[in-house]
Coordinates of C-alpha atoms in Angstrom, one line a residue:
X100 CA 4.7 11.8 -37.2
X101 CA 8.3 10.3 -37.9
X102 CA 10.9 10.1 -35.0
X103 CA 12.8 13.3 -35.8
X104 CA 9.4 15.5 -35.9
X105 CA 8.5 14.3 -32.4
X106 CA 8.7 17.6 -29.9
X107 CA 9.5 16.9 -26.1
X108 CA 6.0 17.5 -25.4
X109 CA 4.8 14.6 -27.3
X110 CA 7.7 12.7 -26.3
X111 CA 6.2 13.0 -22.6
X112 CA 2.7 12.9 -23.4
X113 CA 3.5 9.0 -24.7
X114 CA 4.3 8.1 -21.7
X115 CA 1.5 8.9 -19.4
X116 CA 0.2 5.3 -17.4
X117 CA -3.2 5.3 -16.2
X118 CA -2.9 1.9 -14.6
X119 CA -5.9 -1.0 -15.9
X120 CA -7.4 1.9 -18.3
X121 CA -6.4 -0.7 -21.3
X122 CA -8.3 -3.2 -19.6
X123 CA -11.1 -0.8 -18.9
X124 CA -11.5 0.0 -22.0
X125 CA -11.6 -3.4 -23.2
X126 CA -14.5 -4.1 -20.9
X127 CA -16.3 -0.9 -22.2
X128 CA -16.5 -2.2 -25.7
X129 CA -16.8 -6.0 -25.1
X130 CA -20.4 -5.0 -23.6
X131 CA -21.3 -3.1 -26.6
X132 CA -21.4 -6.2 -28.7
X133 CA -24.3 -7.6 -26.4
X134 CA -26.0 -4.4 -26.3
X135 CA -26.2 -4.0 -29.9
X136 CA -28.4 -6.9 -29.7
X137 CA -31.0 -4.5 -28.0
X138 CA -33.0 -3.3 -31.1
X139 CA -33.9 -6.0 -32.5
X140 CA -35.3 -7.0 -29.0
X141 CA -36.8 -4.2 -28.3
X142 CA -38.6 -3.6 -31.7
X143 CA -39.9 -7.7 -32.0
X144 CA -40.9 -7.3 -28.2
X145 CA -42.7 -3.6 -28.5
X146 CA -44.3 -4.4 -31.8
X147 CA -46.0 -7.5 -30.7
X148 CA -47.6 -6.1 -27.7
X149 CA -51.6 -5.8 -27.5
X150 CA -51.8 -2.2 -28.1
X151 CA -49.6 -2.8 -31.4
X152 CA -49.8 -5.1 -33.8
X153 CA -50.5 -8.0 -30.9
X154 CA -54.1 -6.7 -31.3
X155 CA -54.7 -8.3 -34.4
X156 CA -57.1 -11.3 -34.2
X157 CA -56.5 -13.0 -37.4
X158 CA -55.5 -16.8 -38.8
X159 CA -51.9 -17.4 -39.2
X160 CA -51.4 -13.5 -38.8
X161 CA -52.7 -13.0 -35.1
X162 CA -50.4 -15.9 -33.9
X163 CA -47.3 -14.7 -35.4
X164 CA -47.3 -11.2 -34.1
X165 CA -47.6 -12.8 -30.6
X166 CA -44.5 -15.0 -31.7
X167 CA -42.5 -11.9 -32.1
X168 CA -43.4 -10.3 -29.2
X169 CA -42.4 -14.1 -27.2
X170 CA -38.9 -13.6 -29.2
X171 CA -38.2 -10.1 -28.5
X172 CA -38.8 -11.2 -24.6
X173 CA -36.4 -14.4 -25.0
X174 CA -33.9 -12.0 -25.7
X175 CA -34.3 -9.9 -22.9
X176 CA -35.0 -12.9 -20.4
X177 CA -31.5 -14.1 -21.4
X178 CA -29.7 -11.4 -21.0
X179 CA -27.4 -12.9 -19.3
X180 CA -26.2 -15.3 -21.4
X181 CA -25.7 -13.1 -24.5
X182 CA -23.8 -11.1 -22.1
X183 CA -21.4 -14.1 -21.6
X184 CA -21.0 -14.9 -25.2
X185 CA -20.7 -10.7 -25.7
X186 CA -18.1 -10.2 -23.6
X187 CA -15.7 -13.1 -23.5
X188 CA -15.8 -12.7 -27.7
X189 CA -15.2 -8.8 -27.6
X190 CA -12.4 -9.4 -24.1
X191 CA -10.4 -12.1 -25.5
X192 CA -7.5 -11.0 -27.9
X193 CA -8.4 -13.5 -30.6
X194 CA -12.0 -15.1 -30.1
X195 CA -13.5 -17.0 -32.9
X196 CA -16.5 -19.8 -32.4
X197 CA -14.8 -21.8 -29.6
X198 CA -14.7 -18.8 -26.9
X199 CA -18.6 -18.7 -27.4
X200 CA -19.5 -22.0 -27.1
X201 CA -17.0 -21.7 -24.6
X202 CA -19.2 -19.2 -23.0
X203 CA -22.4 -20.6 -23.3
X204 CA -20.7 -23.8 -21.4
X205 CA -19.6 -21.5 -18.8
X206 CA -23.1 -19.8 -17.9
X207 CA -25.2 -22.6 -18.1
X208 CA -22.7 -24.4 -15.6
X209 CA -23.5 -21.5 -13.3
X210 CA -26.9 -21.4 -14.1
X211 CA -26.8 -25.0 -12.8
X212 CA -25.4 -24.3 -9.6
X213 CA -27.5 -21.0 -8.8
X214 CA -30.2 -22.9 -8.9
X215 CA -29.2 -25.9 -6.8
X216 CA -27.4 -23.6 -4.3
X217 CA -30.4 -21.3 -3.8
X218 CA -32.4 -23.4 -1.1
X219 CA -29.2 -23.7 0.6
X220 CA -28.2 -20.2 0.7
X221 CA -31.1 -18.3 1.0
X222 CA -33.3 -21.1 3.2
X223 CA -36.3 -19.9 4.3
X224 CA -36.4 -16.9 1.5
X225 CA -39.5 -16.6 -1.2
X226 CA -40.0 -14.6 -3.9
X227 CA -42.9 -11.6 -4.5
X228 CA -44.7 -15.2 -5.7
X229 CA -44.1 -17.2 -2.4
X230 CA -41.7 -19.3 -4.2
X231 CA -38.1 -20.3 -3.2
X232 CA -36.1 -17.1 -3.8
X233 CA -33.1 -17.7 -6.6
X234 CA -29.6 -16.6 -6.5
X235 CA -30.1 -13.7 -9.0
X236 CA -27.0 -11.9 -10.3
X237 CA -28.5 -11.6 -13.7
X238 CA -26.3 -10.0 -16.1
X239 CA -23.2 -9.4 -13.7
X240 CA -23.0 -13.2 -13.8
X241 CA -22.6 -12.8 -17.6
X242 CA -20.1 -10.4 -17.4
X243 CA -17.7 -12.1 -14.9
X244 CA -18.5 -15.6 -16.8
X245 CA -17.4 -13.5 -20.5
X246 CA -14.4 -12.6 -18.6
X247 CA -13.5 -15.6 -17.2
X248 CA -13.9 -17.5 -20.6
X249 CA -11.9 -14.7 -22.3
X250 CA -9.1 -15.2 -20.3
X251 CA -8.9 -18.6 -20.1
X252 CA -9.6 -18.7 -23.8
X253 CA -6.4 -16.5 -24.6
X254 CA -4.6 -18.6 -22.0
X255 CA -5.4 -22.1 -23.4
X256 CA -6.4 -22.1 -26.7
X257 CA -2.9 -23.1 -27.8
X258 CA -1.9 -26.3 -25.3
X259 CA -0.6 -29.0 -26.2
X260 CA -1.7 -32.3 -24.4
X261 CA 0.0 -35.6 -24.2
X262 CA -0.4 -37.1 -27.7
X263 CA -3.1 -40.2 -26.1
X264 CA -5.3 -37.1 -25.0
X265 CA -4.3 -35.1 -27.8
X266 CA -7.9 -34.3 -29.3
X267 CA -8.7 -32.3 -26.6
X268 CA -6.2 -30.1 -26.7
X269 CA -6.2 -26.3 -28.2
X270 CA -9.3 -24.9 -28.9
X271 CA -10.7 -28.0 -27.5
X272 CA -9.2 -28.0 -24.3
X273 CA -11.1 -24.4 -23.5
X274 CA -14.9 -25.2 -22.8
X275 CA -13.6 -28.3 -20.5
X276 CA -11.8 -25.9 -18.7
X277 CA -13.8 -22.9 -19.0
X278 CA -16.8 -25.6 -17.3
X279 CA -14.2 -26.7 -14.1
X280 CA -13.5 -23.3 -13.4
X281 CA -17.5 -21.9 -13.8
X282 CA -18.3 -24.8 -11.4
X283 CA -16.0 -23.5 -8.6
X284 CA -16.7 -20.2 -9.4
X285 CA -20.4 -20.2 -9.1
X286 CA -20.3 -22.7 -5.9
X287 CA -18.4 -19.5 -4.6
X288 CA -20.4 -16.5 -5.7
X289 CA -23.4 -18.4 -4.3
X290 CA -22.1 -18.0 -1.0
X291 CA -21.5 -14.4 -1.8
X292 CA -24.5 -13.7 -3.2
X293 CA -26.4 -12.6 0.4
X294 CA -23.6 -9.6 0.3
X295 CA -23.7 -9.1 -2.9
X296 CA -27.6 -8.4 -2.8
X297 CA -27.4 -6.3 0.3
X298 CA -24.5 -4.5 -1.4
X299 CA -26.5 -3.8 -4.6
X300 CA -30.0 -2.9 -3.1
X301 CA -28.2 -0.2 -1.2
X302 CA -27.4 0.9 -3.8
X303 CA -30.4 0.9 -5.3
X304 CA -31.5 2.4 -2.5
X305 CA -29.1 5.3 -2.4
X306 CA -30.2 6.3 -6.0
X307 CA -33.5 5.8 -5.6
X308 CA -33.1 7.6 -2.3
X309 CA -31.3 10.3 -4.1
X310 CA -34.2 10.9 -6.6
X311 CA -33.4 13.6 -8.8
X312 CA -29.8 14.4 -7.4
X313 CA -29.4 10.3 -7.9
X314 CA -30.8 10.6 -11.6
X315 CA -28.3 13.9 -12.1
X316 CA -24.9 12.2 -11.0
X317 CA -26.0 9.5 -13.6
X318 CA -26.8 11.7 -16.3
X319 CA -23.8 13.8 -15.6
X320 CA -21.2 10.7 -15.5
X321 CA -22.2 9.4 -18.2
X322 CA -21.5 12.2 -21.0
X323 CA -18.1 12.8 -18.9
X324 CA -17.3 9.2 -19.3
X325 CA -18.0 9.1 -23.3
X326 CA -14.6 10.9 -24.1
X327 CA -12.7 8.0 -22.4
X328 CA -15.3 5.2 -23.9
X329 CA -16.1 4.0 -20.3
X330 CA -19.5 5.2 -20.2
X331 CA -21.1 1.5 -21.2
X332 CA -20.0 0.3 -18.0
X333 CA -22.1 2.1 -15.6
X334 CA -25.1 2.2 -18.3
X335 CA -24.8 -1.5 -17.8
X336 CA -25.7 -1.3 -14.0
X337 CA -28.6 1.3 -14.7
X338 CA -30.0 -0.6 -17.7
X339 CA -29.7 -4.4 -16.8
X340 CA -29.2 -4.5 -13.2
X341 CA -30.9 -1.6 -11.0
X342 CA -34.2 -2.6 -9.4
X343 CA -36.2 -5.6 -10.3
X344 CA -39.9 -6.1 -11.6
X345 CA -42.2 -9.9 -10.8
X346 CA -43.6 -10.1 -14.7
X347 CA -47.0 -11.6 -14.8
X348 CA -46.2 -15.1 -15.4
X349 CA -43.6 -15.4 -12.2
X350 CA -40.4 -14.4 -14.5
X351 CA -38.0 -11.4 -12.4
X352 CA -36.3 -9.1 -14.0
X353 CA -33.7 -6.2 -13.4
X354 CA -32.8 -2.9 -15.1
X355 CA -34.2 0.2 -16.0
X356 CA -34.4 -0.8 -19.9
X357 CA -35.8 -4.5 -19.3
X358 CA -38.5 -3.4 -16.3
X359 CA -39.7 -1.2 -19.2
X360 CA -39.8 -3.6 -22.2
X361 CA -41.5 -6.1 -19.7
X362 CA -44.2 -3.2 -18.3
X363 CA -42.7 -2.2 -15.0
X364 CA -45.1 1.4 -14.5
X365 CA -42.2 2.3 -12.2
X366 CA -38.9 2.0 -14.8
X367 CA -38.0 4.7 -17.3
X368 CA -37.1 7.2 -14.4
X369 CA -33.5 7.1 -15.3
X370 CA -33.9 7.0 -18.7
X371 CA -36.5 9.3 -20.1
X372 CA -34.0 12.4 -19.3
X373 CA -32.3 11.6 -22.1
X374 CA -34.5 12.1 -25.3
X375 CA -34.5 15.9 -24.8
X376 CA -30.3 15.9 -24.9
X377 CA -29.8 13.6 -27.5
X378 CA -33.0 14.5 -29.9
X379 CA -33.0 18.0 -29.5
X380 CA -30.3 19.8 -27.3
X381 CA -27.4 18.4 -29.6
X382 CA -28.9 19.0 -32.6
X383 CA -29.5 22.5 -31.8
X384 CA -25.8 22.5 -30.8
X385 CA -24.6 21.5 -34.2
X386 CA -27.2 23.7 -35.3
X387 CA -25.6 26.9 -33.5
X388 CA -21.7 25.7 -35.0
X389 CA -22.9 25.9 -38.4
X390 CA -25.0 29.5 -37.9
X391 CA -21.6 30.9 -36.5
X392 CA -19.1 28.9 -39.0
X393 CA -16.8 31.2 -41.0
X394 CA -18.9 32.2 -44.3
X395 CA -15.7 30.3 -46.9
X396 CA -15.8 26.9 -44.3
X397 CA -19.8 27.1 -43.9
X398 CA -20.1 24.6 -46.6
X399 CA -17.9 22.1 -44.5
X400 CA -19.7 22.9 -41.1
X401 CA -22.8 21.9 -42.7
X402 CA -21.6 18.2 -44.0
X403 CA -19.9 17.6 -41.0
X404 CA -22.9 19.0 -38.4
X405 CA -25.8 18.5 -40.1
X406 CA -25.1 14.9 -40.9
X407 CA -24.2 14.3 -37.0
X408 CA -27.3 16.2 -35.7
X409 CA -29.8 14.4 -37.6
X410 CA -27.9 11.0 -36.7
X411 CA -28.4 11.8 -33.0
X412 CA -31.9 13.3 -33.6
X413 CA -33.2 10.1 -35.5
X414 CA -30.8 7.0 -33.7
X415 CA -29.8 8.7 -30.7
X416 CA -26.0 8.2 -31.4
X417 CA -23.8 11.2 -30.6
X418 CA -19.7 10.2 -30.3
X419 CA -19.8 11.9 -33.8
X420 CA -21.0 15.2 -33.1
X421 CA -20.1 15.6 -29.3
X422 CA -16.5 15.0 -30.7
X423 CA -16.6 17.8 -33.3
X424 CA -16.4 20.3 -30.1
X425 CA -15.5 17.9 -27.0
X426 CA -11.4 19.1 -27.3
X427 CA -11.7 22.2 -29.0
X428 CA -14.5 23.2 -26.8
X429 CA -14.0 21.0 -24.0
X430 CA -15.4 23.8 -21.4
X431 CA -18.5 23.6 -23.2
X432 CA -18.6 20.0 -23.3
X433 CA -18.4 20.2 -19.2
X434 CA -21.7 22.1 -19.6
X435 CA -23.3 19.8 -22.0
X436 CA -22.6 16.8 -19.3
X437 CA -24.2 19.2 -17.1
X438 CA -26.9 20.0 -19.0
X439 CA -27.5 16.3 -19.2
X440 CA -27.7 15.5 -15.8
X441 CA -30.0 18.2 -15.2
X442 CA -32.3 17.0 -17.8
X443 CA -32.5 13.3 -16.0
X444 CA -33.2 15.1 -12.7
X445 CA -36.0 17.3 -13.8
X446 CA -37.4 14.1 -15.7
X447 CA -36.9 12.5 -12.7
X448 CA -39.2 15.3 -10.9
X449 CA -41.9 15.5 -13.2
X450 CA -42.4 12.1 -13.0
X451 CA -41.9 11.3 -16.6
X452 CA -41.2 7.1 -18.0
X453 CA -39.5 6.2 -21.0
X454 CA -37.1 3.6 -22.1
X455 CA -35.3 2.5 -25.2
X456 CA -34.2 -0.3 -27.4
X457 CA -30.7 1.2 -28.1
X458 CA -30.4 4.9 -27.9
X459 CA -32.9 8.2 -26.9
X460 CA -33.5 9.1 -30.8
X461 CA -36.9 9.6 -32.3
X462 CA -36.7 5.6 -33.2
X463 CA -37.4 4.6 -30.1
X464 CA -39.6 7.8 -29.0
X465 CA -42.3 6.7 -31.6
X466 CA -41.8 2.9 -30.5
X467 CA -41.8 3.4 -27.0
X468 CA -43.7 6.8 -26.5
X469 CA -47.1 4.4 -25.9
X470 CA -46.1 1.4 -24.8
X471 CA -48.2 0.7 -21.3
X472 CA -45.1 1.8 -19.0
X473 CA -44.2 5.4 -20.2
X474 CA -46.1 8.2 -18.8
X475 CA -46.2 11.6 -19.4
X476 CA -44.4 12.2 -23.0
X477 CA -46.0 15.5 -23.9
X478 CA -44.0 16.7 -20.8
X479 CA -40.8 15.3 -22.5
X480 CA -41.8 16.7 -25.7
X481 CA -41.7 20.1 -23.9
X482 CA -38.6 19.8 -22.3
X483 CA -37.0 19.0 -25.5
X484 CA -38.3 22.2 -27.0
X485 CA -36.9 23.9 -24.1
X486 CA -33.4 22.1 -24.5
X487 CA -33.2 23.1 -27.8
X488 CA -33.5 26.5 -27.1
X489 CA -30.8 26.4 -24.4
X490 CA -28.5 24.8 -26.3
X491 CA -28.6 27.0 -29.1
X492 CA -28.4 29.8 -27.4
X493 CA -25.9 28.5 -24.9
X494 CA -23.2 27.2 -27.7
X495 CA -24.1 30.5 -30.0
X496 CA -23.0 32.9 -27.5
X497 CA -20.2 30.4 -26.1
X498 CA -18.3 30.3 -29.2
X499 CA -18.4 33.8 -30.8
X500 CA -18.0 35.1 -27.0
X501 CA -14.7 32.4 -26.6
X502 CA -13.8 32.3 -30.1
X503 CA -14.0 28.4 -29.8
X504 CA -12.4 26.4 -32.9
X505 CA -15.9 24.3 -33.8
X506 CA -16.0 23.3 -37.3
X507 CA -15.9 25.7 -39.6
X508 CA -14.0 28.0 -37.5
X509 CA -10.6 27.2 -38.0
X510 CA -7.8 30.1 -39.1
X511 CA -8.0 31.3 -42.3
X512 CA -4.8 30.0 -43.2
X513 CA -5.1 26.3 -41.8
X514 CA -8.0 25.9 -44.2
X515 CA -6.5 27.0 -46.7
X516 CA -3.5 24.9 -46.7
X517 CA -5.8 22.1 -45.9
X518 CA -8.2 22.6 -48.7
X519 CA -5.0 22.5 -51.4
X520 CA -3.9 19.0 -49.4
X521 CA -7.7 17.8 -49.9
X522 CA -8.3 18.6 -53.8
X523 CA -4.5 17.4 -54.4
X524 CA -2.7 20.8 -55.5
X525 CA 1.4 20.5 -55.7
X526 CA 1.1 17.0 -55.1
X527 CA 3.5 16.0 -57.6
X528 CA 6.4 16.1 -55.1
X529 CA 7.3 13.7 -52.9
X530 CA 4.8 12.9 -49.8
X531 CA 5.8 12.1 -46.2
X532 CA 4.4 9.7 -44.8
X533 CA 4.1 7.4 -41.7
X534 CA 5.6 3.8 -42.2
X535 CA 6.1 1.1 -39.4
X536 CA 9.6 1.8 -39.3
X537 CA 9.1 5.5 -39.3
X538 CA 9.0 7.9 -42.0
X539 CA 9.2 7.1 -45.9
X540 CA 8.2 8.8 -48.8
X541 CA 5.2 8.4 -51.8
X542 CA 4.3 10.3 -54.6
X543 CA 0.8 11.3 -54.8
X544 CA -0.1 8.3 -57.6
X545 CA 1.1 6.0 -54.5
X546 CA -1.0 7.9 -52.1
X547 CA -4.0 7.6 -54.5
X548 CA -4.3 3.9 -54.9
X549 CA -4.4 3.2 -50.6
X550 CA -7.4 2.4 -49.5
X551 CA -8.8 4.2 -46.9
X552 CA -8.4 1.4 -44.0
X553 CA -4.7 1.3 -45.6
X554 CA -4.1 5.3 -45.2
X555 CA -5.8 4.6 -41.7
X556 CA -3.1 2.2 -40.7
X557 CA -0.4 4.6 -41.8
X558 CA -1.6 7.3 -39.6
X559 CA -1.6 5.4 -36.5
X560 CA 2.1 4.6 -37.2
X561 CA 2.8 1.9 -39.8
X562 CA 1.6 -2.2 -39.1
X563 CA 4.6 -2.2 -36.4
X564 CA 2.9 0.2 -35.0
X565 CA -0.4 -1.7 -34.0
X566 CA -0.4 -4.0 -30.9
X567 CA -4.3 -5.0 -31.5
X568 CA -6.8 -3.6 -33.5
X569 CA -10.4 -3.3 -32.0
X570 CA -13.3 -1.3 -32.7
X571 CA -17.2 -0.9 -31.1
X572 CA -20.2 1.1 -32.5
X573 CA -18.7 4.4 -33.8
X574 CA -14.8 3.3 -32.4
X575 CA -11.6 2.7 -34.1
X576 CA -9.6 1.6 -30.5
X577 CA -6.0 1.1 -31.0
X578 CA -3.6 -0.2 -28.8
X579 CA -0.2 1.0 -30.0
X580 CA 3.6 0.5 -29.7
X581 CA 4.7 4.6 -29.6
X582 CA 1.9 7.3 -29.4
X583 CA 4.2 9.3 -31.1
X584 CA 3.8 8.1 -34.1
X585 CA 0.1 8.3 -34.4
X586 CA -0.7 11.4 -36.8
X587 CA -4.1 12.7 -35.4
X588 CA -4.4 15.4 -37.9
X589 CA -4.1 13.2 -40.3
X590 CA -7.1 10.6 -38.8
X591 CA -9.0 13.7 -38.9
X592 CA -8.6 14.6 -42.5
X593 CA -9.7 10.9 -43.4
X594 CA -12.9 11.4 -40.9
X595 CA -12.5 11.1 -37.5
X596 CA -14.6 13.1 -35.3
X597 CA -11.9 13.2 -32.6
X598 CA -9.5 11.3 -31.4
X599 CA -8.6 10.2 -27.9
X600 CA -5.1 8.7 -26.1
X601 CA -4.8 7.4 -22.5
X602 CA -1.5 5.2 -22.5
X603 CA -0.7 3.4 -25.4
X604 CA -4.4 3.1 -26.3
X605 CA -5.4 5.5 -29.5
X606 CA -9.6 5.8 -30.3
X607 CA -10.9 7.7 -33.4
X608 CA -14.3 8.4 -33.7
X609 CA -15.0 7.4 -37.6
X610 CA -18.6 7.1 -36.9
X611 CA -20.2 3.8 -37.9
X612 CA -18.0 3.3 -40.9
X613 CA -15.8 2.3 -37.7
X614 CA -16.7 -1.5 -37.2
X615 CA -16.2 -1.5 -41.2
X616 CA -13.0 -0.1 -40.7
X617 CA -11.9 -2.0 -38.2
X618 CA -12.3 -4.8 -40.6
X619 CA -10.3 -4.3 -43.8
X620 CA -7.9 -3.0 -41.4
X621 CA -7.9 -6.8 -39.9
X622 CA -7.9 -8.1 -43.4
X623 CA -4.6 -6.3 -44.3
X624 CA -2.6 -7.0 -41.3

């Protein structure tokens, strides 16, 4: 959108603040590079238990299934650190190989002084094993060390020392420092830590209290958090950090997800709610758009939908279809977060136990569905029937009622003059388009030949448009100069879902060609 398009209502939509959501949102998908490291846990860890392929009793064979089952529960036991490394990589504005060693230097600094602070600060305290009780933080730690290394990273990694100490300057200079300041830090979070665990087991407390209404508030927070990209941060708490479970041989560990994995009979509460949202209520959703799609825009209802629905059905990932009717039909997408709490509580009643290695899709239902923790599945197979139900009948009679723009539903003449921009017609004028420095022209040969990460660059506003370019699972995440310039219809018409502004910060939902994106976009700046 060039400067003398721009209406007074954009012009004061640019310049709504929501103070630290930048910095929020920079936290949300720094932990999603840690969490990604989930399946891979999950599947060596699940696979090589004794009711899989653990149980067979063979040379060479026998002993490396149990190898893969002792990896996949390395990864979980540190946690942690991965965290560490995650975070101050995906926080700080240019990481490269220094800000994780930096990391690593960092937690196993604080490590060290947990460990010799815990007879001190918890004297007299054992374990469920009548040992000394530890200073515990577990994957908070990580965070706060990622950030901490992030920001002294971005900080230091430039200084210049005095030329007789010159080798440890720049990059160098960053683990030193990153090590003096984990030191103090730790020393002082030990000292915290008997506040800090009060603090968090009432917590605990209060949702396990809660119970269903507990397992509802979460369920229900987290779809409403999706459209701002904040919902990793309170997933973090529920998945690594609520409760805690003595494994047989003396390890403790916390979170719904990793209690699971390690065979906690009591984990999976929080979790198990939602398989029948994400496997069957949103596919019957996209399901419903395409049955009441306009009869000339069916055929582009059914690429969109049908290849979001079975995404979400088979891998659990739903940013792609939840943002094909999140703005247009955002009253419906209030009941769909709705729908989803109510779906964790009444999991939550029946008593039912299942966790994942990434996302509630049939993946992990058929990897987790018997391991020795979950409990009552068929009952979860029956709510999703129910859910799908529901939802189809719920978004059917929604949007025809409403007359909601889904896909496939758009005016008659807005797909038309969108179909000739797509196959090309009376292209041989001129074409506007965005530049950094505002608007320039192209002719349609010129147009061709960009690339798609180029043609994405253009429609956030031109390279002087971009502040930093960032992206997580299914994420473009822009920070931009002028929001004004950012041409959403035209992020749309090269395939994003939706698109979302708060501030100067601009997310487009491309799916997972997103992290690819993200990349060639990085290559041409």
């Amino acid at each position: 959108m060039g400067e003398a398009t721009k209406t007074p209502k954009a012009q004061s939509k640019s310049g709504l603040r929501i103070p630290g959501f930048a910095q929020l949102q920079r936290l949300g998908k720094s932990l999603m590079l840690p969490i990604a490291v989930l399946p891979a846990a999950g599947i060596l860890l699940r696979l090589g238990q004794p009711d899989l392929l653990g149980r067979i009793d063979a040379p060479v064979i026998g002993p490396f299934f149990l190898a893969m089952s002792a990896a996949g529960d390395a990864l979980f036991a540190n946690l942690p650190l991965l965290f560490a490394v995650g975070v101050a990589i995906g926080f700080a504005k240019k990481a490269d190989g220094s800000t994780a060693l930096a990391a690593v230097v960092g937690y196993v600094v604080v490590e060290a002084v947990f460990k010799t602070m815990s007879p001190i600060v918890l004297a007299g305290e054992l374990d469920k094993a009548g040992d000394q009780a530890q200073i515990n933080y577990s994957v908070f730690a990580g965070i706060v060390v990622g950030l901490l290394t992030a920001w002294l990273f971005d900080r230091y990694h430039t200084i210049e020392l005095p030329s007789y100490l010159g080798f440890f300057g720049g990059r160098r200079f960053v683990p030193i420092v990153v090590s003096l300041a984990c030191l103090f830090l730790a020393f002082a979070m030990s000292y915290f830590y008997p506040i800090f665990d009060a603090g968090l087991t009432s917590l605990g407390q209060f949702i396990g209290g809660a119970g269903a209404l507990g397992a509802f508030v979460y369920g229900f927070a987290n779809r409403m958090l999706i459209p701002l990209g904040l919902h990793h941060i309170p997933n973090s708490y529920v998945w690594f950090i609520y409760g805690d479970y003595q494994t047989p041989d003396g390890n403790v560990v916390t979170g719904e997800l990793t209690r699971f994995a390690a065979g906690d009979t009591t984990a999976g509460l929080l979790t198990s709610g939602f398989f029948p949202i994400l496997m069957f209520g949103l596919p019957a959703a996209a399901l419903a758009m395409i049955h009441v799609a306009n009869k000339k825009q069916r055929k582009v209802a059914v690429g969109i939908l049908s290849a979001a629905g079975l995404t979400a059905f088979v891998t659990g990932i739903t940013e792609p279809l939840e943002f094909a009717f999140m703005f247009v039909a955002f009253p419906l997408y209030v009941v769909h977060a709705v729908l989803t709490g109510l779906s964790l509580a009444i999991a939550y009643l029946l008593d039912i136990h299942l966790g994942f290695s990434f996302s509630a899709g049939l993946i992990d239902l058929l990897l987790y569905g018997t391991a020795p923790a979950a409990k009552n599945i068929p009952l979860l197979i029956g709510m999703g029937v129910v859910f799908f139900a529901i939802y189809y009948l719920l978004f059917r009679f929604a949007i025809t009622k409403w007359n909601m723009r889904t896909p496939g539903r758009e005016p008659e003449e807005e797909f038309e003059a969108e179909e000739r921009a797509n196959l090309g017609e009376g292209t041989d004028a001129p074409t506007t388009v965005a530049t950094g420095t505002g608007t320039g022209t192209a002719t349609a040969t010129e147009t061709a030949v960009e690339s798609k990460a180029e043609q994405v660059i253009s429609a956030f506003g031109g390279r002087d448009n971009l502040v930093n370019v960032d992206a997580c699972i299914t994420r473009l995440r822009m920070e931009v100069v002028d929001k004004g310039k950012v041409d959403q219809v035209r992020l749309k018409t090269l395939g994003a879902a939706g698109v979302v502004e708060v501030g100067n910060s601009v997310q487009a939902v491309f799916g997972t060609q997103a992290e690819a994106l993200k990349n060639d976009i990085t290559e041409i700046l």
